[in-house]
């Protein structure tokens, strides 16, 4: 458990939720300038363990903590990838994943970040005909998800969820943002 929004020299950390954390985790790992990615639970109370979070009673969201170098990867690009690779107009649901733990959410550490995230939502809204329902929530305690959820796609790309849900998102990332892909990005 850490208060994860620390500025580490030039590095910056943001915490975003866009449904199942396996998706955003796999996308963030492919972006240049990203130094660290962790699948986490945050935004609720009670046990921060998979079974309890999946029951939808803790208030925690499945989220991804992304530490990146904004001199290499502008935050605006990260936010564009975030909004474009899930449905931010769908309340508490992403595909077959349903419940408050799958909400579209951006966590802010301070007022300046809240303002930045509000601006990101407003900028993204022009790309959607339906209202964006992404919520802004204050960043509280961040709980690292179990080891099996860390880099799930990288370790288990043959799993059906990875092939049918994540592979198309990675293909979209390659098509739309090739200039932001890390050089060692797997094919």
mmCIF file of C-alpha atoms in Angstrom:
data_model
loop_
_atom_site.group_PDB
_atom_site.id
_atom_site.type_symbol
_atom_site.label_atom_id
_atom_site.label_comp_id
_atom_site.label_asym_id
_atom_site.label_seq_id
_atom_site.Cartn_x
_atom_site.Cartn_y
_atom_site.Cartn_z
ATOM 1 C CA UNK A 1 0.000 0.000 0.000
ATOM 2 C CA UNK A 2 1.396 3.345 -1.007
ATOM 3 C CA UNK A 3 0.329 6.876 -1.645
ATOM 4 C CA UNK A 4 1.348 6.425 -5.225
ATOM 5 C CA UNK A 5 1.197 9.883 -6.714
ATOM 6 C CA UNK A 6 4.751 10.955 -6.243
ATOM 7 C CA UNK A 7 6.827 13.072 -8.535
ATOM 8 C CA UNK A 8 10.141 11.247 -8.817
ATOM 9 C CA UNK A 9 12.420 13.795 -10.402
ATOM 10 C CA UNK A 10 11.127 14.133 -13.927
ATOM 11 C CA UNK A 11 8.852 11.108 -13.610
ATOM 12 C CA UNK A 12 5.133 11.371 -12.963
ATOM 13 C CA UNK A 13 2.608 8.800 -11.732
ATOM 14 C CA UNK A 14 -1.092 8.668 -12.620
ATOM 15 C CA UNK A 15 -3.769 6.167 -11.624
ATOM 16 C CA UNK A 16 -6.506 5.379 -14.163
ATOM 17 C CA UNK A 17 -9.293 2.815 -14.357
ATOM 18 C CA UNK A 18 -10.829 1.713 -17.648
ATOM 19 C CA UNK A 19 -12.485 -1.601 -16.858
ATOM 20 C CA UNK A 20 -10.395 -4.706 -16.305
ATOM 21 C CA UNK A 21 -6.893 -3.621 -15.384
ATOM 22 C CA UNK A 22 -5.332 -6.219 -17.693
ATOM 23 C CA UNK A 23 -6.205 -4.051 -20.724
ATOM 24 C CA UNK A 24 -4.727 -0.707 -19.677
ATOM 25 C CA UNK A 25 -1.772 -2.512 -18.074
ATOM 26 C CA UNK A 26 -0.919 -4.155 -21.412
ATOM 27 C CA UNK A 27 -1.296 -0.897 -23.363
ATOM 28 C CA UNK A 28 0.728 1.268 -20.980
ATOM 29 C CA UNK A 29 3.623 -1.201 -21.063
ATOM 30 C CA UNK A 30 3.932 -0.594 -24.814
ATOM 31 C CA UNK A 31 4.256 3.194 -24.654
ATOM 32 C CA UNK A 32 7.616 4.921 -24.805
ATOM 33 C CA UNK A 33 8.452 6.887 -21.697
ATOM 34 C CA UNK A 34 6.563 4.523 -19.385
ATOM 35 C CA UNK A 35 8.883 3.438 -16.591
ATOM 36 C CA UNK A 36 6.588 1.352 -14.378
ATOM 37 C CA UNK A 37 3.109 -0.165 -14.556
ATOM 38 C CA UNK A 38 1.194 -1.753 -11.678
ATOM 39 C CA UNK A 39 -2.306 -3.192 -11.595
ATOM 40 C CA UNK A 40 -3.910 -1.877 -8.410
ATOM 41 C CA UNK A 41 -7.122 -1.526 -6.428
ATOM 42 C CA UNK A 42 -8.110 1.920 -5.156
ATOM 43 C CA UNK A 43 -11.071 4.174 -4.591
ATOM 44 C CA UNK A 44 -12.889 2.144 -1.978
ATOM 45 C CA UNK A 45 -12.785 0.659 1.475
ATOM 46 C CA UNK A 46 -12.655 -2.848 2.772
ATOM 47 C CA UNK A 47 -10.556 -5.737 1.577
ATOM 48 C CA UNK A 48 -8.450 -4.964 -1.479
ATOM 49 C CA UNK A 49 -8.318 -8.521 -2.784
ATOM 50 C CA UNK A 50 -9.629 -9.777 -6.104
ATOM 51 C CA UNK A 51 -12.574 -11.791 -4.781
ATOM 52 C CA UNK A 52 -13.878 -8.931 -2.617
ATOM 53 C CA UNK A 53 -13.358 -6.294 -5.323
ATOM 54 C CA UNK A 54 -15.113 -8.501 -7.912
ATOM 55 C CA UNK A 55 -18.083 -8.842 -5.582
ATOM 56 C CA UNK A 56 -18.561 -5.094 -6.109
ATOM 57 C CA UNK A 57 -19.018 -4.347 -2.424
ATOM 58 C CA UNK A 58 -15.703 -2.655 -1.564
ATOM 59 C CA UNK A 59 -15.990 0.392 -3.820
ATOM 60 C CA UNK A 60 -12.499 -0.258 -5.141
ATOM 61 C CA UNK A 61 -11.844 0.050 -8.860
ATOM 62 C CA UNK A 62 -9.495 -2.111 -10.856
ATOM 63 C CA UNK A 63 -6.986 0.521 -11.908
ATOM 64 C CA UNK A 64 -3.503 0.908 -13.297
ATOM 65 C CA UNK A 65 -0.751 2.990 -11.763
ATOM 66 C CA UNK A 66 1.446 4.319 -14.571
ATOM 67 C CA UNK A 67 4.790 5.996 -13.899
ATOM 68 C CA UNK A 68 6.100 7.789 -16.947
ATOM 69 C CA UNK A 69 8.448 10.504 -18.131
ATOM 70 C CA UNK A 70 6.291 13.399 -19.385
ATOM 71 C CA UNK A 71 9.268 14.725 -21.358
ATOM 72 C CA UNK A 72 9.035 11.545 -23.470
ATOM 73 C CA UNK A 73 5.301 10.756 -23.275
ATOM 74 C CA UNK A 74 3.075 13.813 -22.831
ATOM 75 C CA UNK A 75 0.247 13.239 -20.349
ATOM 76 C CA UNK A 76 -2.208 14.345 -23.059
ATOM 77 C CA UNK A 77 -1.161 11.372 -25.221
ATOM 78 C CA UNK A 78 -1.584 8.984 -22.299
ATOM 79 C CA UNK A 79 -5.074 10.398 -21.682
ATOM 80 C CA UNK A 80 -5.946 10.088 -25.376
ATOM 81 C CA UNK A 81 -4.927 6.415 -25.321
ATOM 82 C CA UNK A 82 -6.953 5.941 -22.115
ATOM 83 C CA UNK A 83 -10.151 7.438 -23.577
ATOM 84 C CA UNK A 84 -9.784 5.784 -26.979
ATOM 85 C CA UNK A 85 -9.212 2.218 -25.795
ATOM 86 C CA UNK A 86 -12.302 1.804 -23.612
ATOM 87 C CA UNK A 87 -15.855 3.135 -23.664
ATOM 88 C CA UNK A 88 -15.898 6.121 -21.293
ATOM 89 C CA UNK A 89 -19.613 6.604 -22.023
ATOM 90 C CA UNK A 90 -20.556 3.275 -20.421
ATOM 91 C CA UNK A 91 -21.363 3.412 -16.706
ATOM 92 C CA UNK A 92 -19.782 0.649 -14.609
ATOM 93 C CA UNK A 93 -19.341 -1.622 -17.600
ATOM 94 C CA UNK A 94 -16.715 -2.484 -20.183
ATOM 95 C CA UNK A 95 -17.863 -5.234 -22.521
ATOM 96 C CA UNK A 96 -18.709 -8.281 -20.446
ATOM 97 C CA UNK A 97 -17.142 -6.804 -17.303
ATOM 98 C CA UNK A 98 -19.952 -5.280 -15.239
ATOM 99 C CA UNK A 99 -19.875 -3.606 -11.832
ATOM 100 C CA UNK A 100 -18.520 -0.521 -10.063
ATOM 101 C CA UNK A 101 -15.035 -2.058 -9.979
ATOM 102 C CA UNK A 102 -14.946 -1.615 -13.781
ATOM 103 C CA UNK A 103 -15.916 2.067 -13.777
ATOM 104 C CA UNK A 104 -14.138 4.545 -15.999
ATOM 105 C CA UNK A 105 -12.235 6.638 -13.460
ATOM 106 C CA UNK A 106 -9.331 9.032 -13.164
ATOM 107 C CA UNK A 107 -7.805 9.518 -9.718
ATOM 108 C CA UNK A 108 -6.347 12.904 -8.773
ATOM 109 C CA UNK A 109 -3.751 13.648 -6.098
ATOM 110 C CA UNK A 110 -4.334 17.398 -5.819
ATOM 111 C CA UNK A 111 -6.394 20.284 -7.195
ATOM 112 C CA UNK A 112 -3.992 20.939 -10.062
ATOM 113 C CA UNK A 113 -4.268 17.342 -11.239
ATOM 114 C CA UNK A 114 -8.044 17.419 -10.853
ATOM 115 C CA UNK A 115 -8.157 20.451 -13.157
ATOM 116 C CA UNK A 116 -5.866 18.709 -15.656
ATOM 117 C CA UNK A 117 -8.062 15.595 -15.668
ATOM 118 C CA UNK A 118 -11.250 17.679 -16.059
ATOM 119 C CA UNK A 119 -9.637 19.288 -19.110
ATOM 120 C CA UNK A 120 -8.727 15.845 -20.478
ATOM 121 C CA UNK A 121 -12.354 14.712 -20.120
ATOM 122 C CA UNK A 122 -13.603 17.870 -21.832
ATOM 123 C CA UNK A 123 -11.114 17.420 -24.682
ATOM 124 C CA UNK A 124 -12.080 13.761 -25.115
ATOM 125 C CA UNK A 125 -15.820 14.551 -25.142
ATOM 126 C CA UNK A 126 -15.558 15.972 -28.677
ATOM 127 C CA UNK A 127 -14.787 12.433 -29.898
ATOM 128 C CA UNK A 128 -17.964 10.899 -28.440
ATOM 129 C CA UNK A 129 -21.614 11.491 -29.293
ATOM 130 C CA UNK A 130 -22.776 10.260 -25.871
ATOM 131 C CA UNK A 131 -21.716 11.960 -22.624
ATOM 132 C CA UNK A 132 -18.508 10.702 -21.028
ATOM 133 C CA UNK A 133 -19.274 9.218 -17.601
ATOM 134 C CA UNK A 134 -15.649 8.908 -16.474
ATOM 135 C CA UNK A 135 -15.563 9.971 -12.838
ATOM 136 C CA UNK A 136 -12.879 11.941 -11.048
ATOM 137 C CA UNK A 137 -12.055 10.649 -7.591
ATOM 138 C CA UNK A 138 -9.469 11.698 -5.046
ATOM 139 C CA UNK A 139 -6.531 9.323 -4.915
ATOM 140 C CA UNK A 140 -6.424 7.507 -1.631
ATOM 141 C CA UNK A 141 -4.547 4.414 -0.647
ATOM 142 C CA UNK A 142 -3.409 2.292 -3.560
ATOM 143 C CA UNK A 143 -3.255 -1.471 -3.051
ATOM 144 C CA UNK A 144 -1.147 -3.554 -5.407
ATOM 145 C CA UNK A 145 -3.197 -6.296 -7.032
ATOM 146 C CA UNK A 146 -2.157 -9.916 -6.667
ATOM 147 C CA UNK A 147 0.949 -11.062 -8.605
ATOM 148 C CA UNK A 148 -1.137 -12.970 -11.169
ATOM 149 C CA UNK A 149 -2.693 -9.659 -12.308
ATOM 150 C CA UNK A 150 0.640 -7.914 -12.960
ATOM 151 C CA UNK A 151 1.517 -7.910 -16.695
ATOM 152 C CA UNK A 152 -1.183 -10.549 -17.192
ATOM 153 C CA UNK A 153 -1.157 -10.155 -20.977
ATOM 154 C CA UNK A 154 2.637 -10.396 -21.173
ATOM 155 C CA UNK A 155 2.599 -13.660 -19.256
ATOM 156 C CA UNK A 156 -0.569 -15.218 -20.729
ATOM 157 C CA UNK A 157 -1.282 -13.823 -24.227
ATOM 158 C CA UNK A 158 -2.993 -17.063 -25.307
ATOM 159 C CA UNK A 159 -5.841 -16.725 -22.790
ATOM 160 C CA UNK A 160 -9.163 -16.095 -24.551
ATOM 161 C CA UNK A 161 -9.740 -12.731 -22.837
ATOM 162 C CA UNK A 162 -6.343 -11.559 -24.061
ATOM 163 C CA UNK A 163 -6.975 -12.707 -27.622
ATOM 164 C CA UNK A 164 -10.518 -11.365 -27.945
ATOM 165 C CA UNK A 165 -10.416 -8.223 -25.796
ATOM 166 C CA UNK A 166 -6.813 -7.052 -25.462
ATOM 167 C CA UNK A 167 -5.345 -8.004 -28.872
ATOM 168 C CA UNK A 168 -7.717 -5.633 -30.740
ATOM 169 C CA UNK A 169 -6.782 -2.807 -28.357
ATOM 170 C CA UNK A 170 -3.081 -3.427 -28.954
ATOM 171 C CA UNK A 171 -3.717 -3.450 -32.712
ATOM 172 C CA UNK A 172 -5.520 -0.096 -32.338
ATOM 173 C CA UNK A 173 -2.580 1.268 -30.332
ATOM 174 C CA UNK A 174 -0.172 0.235 -33.118
ATOM 175 C CA UNK A 175 -2.384 1.803 -35.797
ATOM 176 C CA UNK A 176 -3.208 5.089 -34.087
ATOM 177 C CA UNK A 177 -0.085 5.834 -32.058
ATOM 178 C CA UNK A 178 2.916 4.152 -33.736
ATOM 179 C CA UNK A 179 5.118 7.135 -32.899
ATOM 180 C CA UNK A 180 4.467 6.579 -29.176
ATOM 181 C CA UNK A 181 5.358 2.881 -29.094
ATOM 182 C CA UNK A 182 8.454 1.824 -27.207
ATOM 183 C CA UNK A 183 11.145 0.420 -29.474
ATOM 184 C CA UNK A 184 11.127 -2.911 -27.643
ATOM 185 C CA UNK A 185 7.369 -3.333 -28.047
ATOM 186 C CA UNK A 186 6.565 -6.974 -28.908
ATOM 187 C CA UNK A 187 5.012 -7.561 -32.301
#
